CSV table of C-alpha atoms in Angstrom, one decimal:
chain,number,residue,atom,x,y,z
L,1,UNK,CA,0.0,0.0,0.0
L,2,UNK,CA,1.5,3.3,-0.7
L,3,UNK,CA,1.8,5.9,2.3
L,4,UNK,CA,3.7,8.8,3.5
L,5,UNK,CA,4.3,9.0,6.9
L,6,UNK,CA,5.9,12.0,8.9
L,7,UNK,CA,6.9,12.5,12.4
L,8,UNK,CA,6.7,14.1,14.5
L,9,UNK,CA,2.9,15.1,14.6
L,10,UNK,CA,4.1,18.4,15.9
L,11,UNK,CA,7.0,20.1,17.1
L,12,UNK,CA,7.9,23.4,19.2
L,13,UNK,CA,11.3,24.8,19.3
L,14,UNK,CA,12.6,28.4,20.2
L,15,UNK,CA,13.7,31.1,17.6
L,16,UNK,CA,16.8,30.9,16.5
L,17,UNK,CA,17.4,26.7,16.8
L,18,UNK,CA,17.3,24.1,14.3
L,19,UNK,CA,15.6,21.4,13.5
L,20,UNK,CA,14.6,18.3,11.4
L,21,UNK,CA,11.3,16.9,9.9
L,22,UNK,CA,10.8,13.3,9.1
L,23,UNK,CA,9.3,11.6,6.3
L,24,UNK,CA,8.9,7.6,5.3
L,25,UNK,CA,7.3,6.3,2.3
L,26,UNK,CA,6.3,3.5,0.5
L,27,UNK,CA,5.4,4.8,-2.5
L,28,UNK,CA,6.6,2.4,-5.9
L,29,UNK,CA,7.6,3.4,-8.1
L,30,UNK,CA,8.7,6.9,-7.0
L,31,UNK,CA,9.1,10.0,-9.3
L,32,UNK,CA,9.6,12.6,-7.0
L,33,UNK,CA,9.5,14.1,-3.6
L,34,UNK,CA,8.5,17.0,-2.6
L,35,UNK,CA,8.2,19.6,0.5
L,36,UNK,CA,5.8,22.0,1.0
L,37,UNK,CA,5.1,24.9,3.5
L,38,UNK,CA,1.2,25.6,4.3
L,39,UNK,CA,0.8,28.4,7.0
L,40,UNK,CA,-2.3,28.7,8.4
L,41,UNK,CA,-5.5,29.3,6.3
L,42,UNK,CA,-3.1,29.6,3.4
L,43,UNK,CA,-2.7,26.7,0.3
L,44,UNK,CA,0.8,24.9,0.5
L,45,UNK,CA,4.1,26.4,-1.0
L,46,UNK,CA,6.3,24.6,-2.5
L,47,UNK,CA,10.0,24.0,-0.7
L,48,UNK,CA,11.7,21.6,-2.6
L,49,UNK,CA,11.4,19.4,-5.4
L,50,UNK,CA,13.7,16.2,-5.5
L,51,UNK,CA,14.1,13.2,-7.9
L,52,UNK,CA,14.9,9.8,-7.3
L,53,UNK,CA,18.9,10.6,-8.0
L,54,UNK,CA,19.1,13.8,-5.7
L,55,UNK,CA,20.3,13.4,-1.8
L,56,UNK,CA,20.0,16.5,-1.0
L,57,UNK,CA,18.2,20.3,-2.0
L,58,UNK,CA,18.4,23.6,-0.1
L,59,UNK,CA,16.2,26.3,-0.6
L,60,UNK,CA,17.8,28.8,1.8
L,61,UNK,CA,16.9,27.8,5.8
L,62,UNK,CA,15.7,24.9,4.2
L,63,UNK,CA,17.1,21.8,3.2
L,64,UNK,CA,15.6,18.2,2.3
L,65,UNK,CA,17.5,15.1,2.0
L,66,UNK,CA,16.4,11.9,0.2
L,67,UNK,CA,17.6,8.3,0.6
L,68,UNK,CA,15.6,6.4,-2.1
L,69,UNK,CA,16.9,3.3,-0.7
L,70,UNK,CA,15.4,3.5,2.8
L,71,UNK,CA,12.6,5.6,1.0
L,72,UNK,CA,13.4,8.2,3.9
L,73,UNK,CA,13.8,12.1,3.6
L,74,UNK,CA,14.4,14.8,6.1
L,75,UNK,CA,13.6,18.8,6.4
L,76,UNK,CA,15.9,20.7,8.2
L,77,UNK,CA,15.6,24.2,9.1
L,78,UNK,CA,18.2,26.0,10.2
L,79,UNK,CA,18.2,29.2,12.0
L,80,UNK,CA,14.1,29.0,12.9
L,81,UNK,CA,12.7,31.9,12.8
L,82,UNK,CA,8.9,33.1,14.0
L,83,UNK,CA,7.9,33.2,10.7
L,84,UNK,CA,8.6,29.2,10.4
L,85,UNK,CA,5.5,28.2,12.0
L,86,UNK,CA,3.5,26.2,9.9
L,87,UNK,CA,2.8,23.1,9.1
L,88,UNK,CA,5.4,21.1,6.7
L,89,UNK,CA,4.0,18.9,4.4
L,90,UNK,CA,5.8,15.9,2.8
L,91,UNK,CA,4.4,14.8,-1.0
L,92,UNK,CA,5.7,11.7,-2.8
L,93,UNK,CA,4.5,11.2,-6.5
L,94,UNK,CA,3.9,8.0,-8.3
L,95,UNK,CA,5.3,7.4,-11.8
L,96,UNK,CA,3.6,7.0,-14.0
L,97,UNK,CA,5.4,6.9,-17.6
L,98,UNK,CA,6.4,10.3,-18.9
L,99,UNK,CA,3.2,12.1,-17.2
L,100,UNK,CA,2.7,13.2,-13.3
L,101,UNK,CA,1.6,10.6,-11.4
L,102,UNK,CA,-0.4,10.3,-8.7
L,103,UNK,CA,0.5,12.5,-5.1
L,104,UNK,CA,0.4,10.9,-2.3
L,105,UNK,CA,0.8,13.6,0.8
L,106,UNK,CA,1.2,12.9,4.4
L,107,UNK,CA,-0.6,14.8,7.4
L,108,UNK,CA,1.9,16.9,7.9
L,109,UNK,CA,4.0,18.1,10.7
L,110,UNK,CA,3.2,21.2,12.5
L,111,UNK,CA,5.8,23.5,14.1
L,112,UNK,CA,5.4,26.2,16.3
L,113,UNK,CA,8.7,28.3,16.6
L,114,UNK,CA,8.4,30.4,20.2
L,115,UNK,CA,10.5,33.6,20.8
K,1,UNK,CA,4.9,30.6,-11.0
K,2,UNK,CA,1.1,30.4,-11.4
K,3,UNK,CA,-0.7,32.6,-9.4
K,4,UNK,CA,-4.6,31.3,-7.7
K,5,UNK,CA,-7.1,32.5,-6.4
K,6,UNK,CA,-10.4,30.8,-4.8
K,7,UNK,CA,-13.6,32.2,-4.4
K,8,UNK,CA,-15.5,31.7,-1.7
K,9,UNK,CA,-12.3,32.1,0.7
K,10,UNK,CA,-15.0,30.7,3.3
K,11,UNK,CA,-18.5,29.8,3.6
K,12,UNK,CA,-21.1,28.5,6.6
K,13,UNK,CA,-24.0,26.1,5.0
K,14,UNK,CA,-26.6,24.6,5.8
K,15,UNK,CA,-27.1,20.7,5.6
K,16,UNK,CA,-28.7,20.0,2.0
K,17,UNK,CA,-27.7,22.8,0.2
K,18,UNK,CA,-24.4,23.1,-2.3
K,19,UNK,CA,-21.5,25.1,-2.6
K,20,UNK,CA,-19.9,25.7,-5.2
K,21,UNK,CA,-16.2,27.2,-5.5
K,22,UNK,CA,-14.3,28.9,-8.1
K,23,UNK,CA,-10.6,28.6,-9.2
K,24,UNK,CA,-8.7,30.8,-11.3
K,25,UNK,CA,-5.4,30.7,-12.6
K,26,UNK,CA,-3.9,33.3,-14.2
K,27,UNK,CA,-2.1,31.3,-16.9
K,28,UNK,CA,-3.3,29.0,-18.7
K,29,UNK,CA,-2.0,25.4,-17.4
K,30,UNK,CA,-2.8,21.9,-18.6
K,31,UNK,CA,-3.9,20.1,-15.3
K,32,UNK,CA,-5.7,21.1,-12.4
K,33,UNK,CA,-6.9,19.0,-9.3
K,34,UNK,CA,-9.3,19.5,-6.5
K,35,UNK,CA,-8.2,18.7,-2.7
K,36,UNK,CA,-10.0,18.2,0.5
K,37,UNK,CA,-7.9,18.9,3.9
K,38,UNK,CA,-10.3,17.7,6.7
K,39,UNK,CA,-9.4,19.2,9.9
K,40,UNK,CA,-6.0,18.0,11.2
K,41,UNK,CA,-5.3,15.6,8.1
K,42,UNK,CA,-3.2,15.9,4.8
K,43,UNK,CA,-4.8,16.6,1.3
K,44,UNK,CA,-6.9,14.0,-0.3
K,45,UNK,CA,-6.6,14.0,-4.2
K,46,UNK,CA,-10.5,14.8,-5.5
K,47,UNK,CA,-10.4,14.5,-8.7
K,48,UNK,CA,-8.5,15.9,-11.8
K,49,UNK,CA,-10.3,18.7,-13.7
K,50,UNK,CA,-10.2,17.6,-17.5
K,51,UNK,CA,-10.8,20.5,-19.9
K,52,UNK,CA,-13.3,19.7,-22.2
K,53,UNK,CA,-14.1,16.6,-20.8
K,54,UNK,CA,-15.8,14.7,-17.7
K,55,UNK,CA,-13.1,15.2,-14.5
K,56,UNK,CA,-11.4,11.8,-13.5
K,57,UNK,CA,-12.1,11.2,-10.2
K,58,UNK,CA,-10.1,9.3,-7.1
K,59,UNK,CA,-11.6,6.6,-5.7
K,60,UNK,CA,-14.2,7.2,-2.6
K,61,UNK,CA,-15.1,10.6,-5.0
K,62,UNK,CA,-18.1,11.0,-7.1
K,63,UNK,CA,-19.1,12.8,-9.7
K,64,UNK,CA,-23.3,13.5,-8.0
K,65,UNK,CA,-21.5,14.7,-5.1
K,66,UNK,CA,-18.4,16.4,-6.6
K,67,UNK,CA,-19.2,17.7,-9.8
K,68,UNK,CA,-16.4,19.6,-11.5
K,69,UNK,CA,-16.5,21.9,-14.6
K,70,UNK,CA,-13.8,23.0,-16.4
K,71,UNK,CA,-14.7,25.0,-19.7
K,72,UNK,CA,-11.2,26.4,-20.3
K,73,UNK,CA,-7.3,26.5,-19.4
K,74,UNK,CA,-7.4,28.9,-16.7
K,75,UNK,CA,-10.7,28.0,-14.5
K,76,UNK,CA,-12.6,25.4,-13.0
K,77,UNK,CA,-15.2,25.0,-10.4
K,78,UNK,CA,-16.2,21.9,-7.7
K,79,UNK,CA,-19.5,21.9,-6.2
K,80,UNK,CA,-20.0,19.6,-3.1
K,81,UNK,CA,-23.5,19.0,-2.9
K,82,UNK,CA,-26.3,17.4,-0.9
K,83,UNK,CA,-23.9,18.8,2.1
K,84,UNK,CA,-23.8,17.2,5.6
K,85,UNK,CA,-21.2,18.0,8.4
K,86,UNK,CA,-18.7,15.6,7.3
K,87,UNK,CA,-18.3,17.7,4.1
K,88,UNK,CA,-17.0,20.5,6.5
K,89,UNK,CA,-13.1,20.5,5.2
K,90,UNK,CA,-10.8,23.0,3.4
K,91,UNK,CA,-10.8,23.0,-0.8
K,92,UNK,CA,-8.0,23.6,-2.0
K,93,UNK,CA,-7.1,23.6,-6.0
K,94,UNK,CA,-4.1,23.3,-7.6
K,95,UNK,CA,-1.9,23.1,-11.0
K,96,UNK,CA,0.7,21.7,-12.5
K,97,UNK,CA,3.1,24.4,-14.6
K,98,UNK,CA,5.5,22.5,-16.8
K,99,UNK,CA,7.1,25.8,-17.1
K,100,UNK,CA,8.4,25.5,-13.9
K,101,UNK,CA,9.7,21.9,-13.9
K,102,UNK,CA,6.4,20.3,-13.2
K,103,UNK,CA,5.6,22.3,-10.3
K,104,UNK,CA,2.8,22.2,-8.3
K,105,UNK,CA,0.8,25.4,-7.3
K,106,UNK,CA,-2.1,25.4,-4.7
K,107,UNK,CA,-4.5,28.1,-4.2
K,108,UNK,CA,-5.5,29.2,-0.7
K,109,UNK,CA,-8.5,27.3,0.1
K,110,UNK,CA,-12.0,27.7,0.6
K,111,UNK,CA,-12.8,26.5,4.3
K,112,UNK,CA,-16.4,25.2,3.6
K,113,UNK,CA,-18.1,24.6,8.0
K,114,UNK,CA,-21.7,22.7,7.2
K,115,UNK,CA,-24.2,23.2,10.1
């Protein structure tokens, strides 16, 4: 069955320290991974976008890491800042010959950064 | 990047009635998809909005209860009908820009609360 887990559920950390977000899948055959950012009442954003031959993306504060062997990936944010809370949104797409296939997201990981 | 917006942003209904809710892109884009959020779980794939043609829907979707239109390349609507409390979620729509190395754009949401 294909899934997308994440952990932890939620997390709260103080401004200023890092921290890393979790993701397991079991999505086959994968095509990509992605990461979004949804603040509250607000559609996602994307983070990063990685392929099965990519370990590891940045997007400033940000950066994912895939091992397609263990089907694991990680989020880690460096530097948190206020503006960080959200939740954090892990995406894994089927493929599915040369077209998008289907998503499969997970619940999501919400992180409250406090001053 | 594509740039959404969703109308109703929010909306109370009664049990019975329908809502429907707009999306608008402003480029035109080859795919689009509907997404529920319910409260405190990830997106669930709807269906795909097919322009020209009947929407393709993920299983546990219908087409009496979620009927999609999608007359051109930039706009689409889902109505959830026949509404009962357990419709009460967030909407979302997105697209897929190939311009942007298949990325995925979401719109804000319509938070739909059915009394």
């Amino acid at each position: 069955k294909n899934q997308v887990e994440q952990s932890p559920q939620s997390l709260i950390i103080l401004e200023g320290k890092n921290c890393t977000l979790q993701c397991n899948y079991t999505v086959s055959p994968f095509s990509n991974l992605r990461w979004y950012k949804q603040d509250t009442g607000r559609g996602p954003v994307s983070l990063t976008i990685m392929t099965f031959s990519e370990n590891t993306k940045s997007n400033g504060r940000y950066t994912a890491t895939l091992d397609a062997d263990t089907k694991q990936s990680s989020l880690h944010i460096t530097a948190s800042q206020l503006s960080d809370s959200a939740s954090y949104i892990c995406v894994v797409i089927l493929q599915r010959g040369s077209t998008l296939g289907r998503l499969y997201f997970g619940r999501g990981t919400q992180l409250t950064v406090w001053p | 990047s594509a740039v959404i917006s969703q109308k109703p942003s929010r909306d109370i209904c009664q049990r019975g009635t329908s809502l429907t809710i707009q999306c608008q892109v402003d480029s035109q884009v080859t795919m689009m998809f509907w997404h529920r959020q319910q409260p405190g779980q990830s997106l669930t794939l709807i269906a795909t909005a097919n322009q020209g043609s009947e929407a393709t829907y993920e299983s546990g979707f219908v087409i009496d209860k979620f009927p999609i239109s999608r007359p051109n390349l930039t706009f689409s609507t889902l109505t959830v009908s026949n509404l009962s409390p357990e419709d009460s979620s967030i909407y979302l729509c997105s697209v897929l820009d190939r311009v942007f190395y298949n990325e995925q754009f979401f719109g804000p949401g319509t938070r739909l609360t059915v009394l």
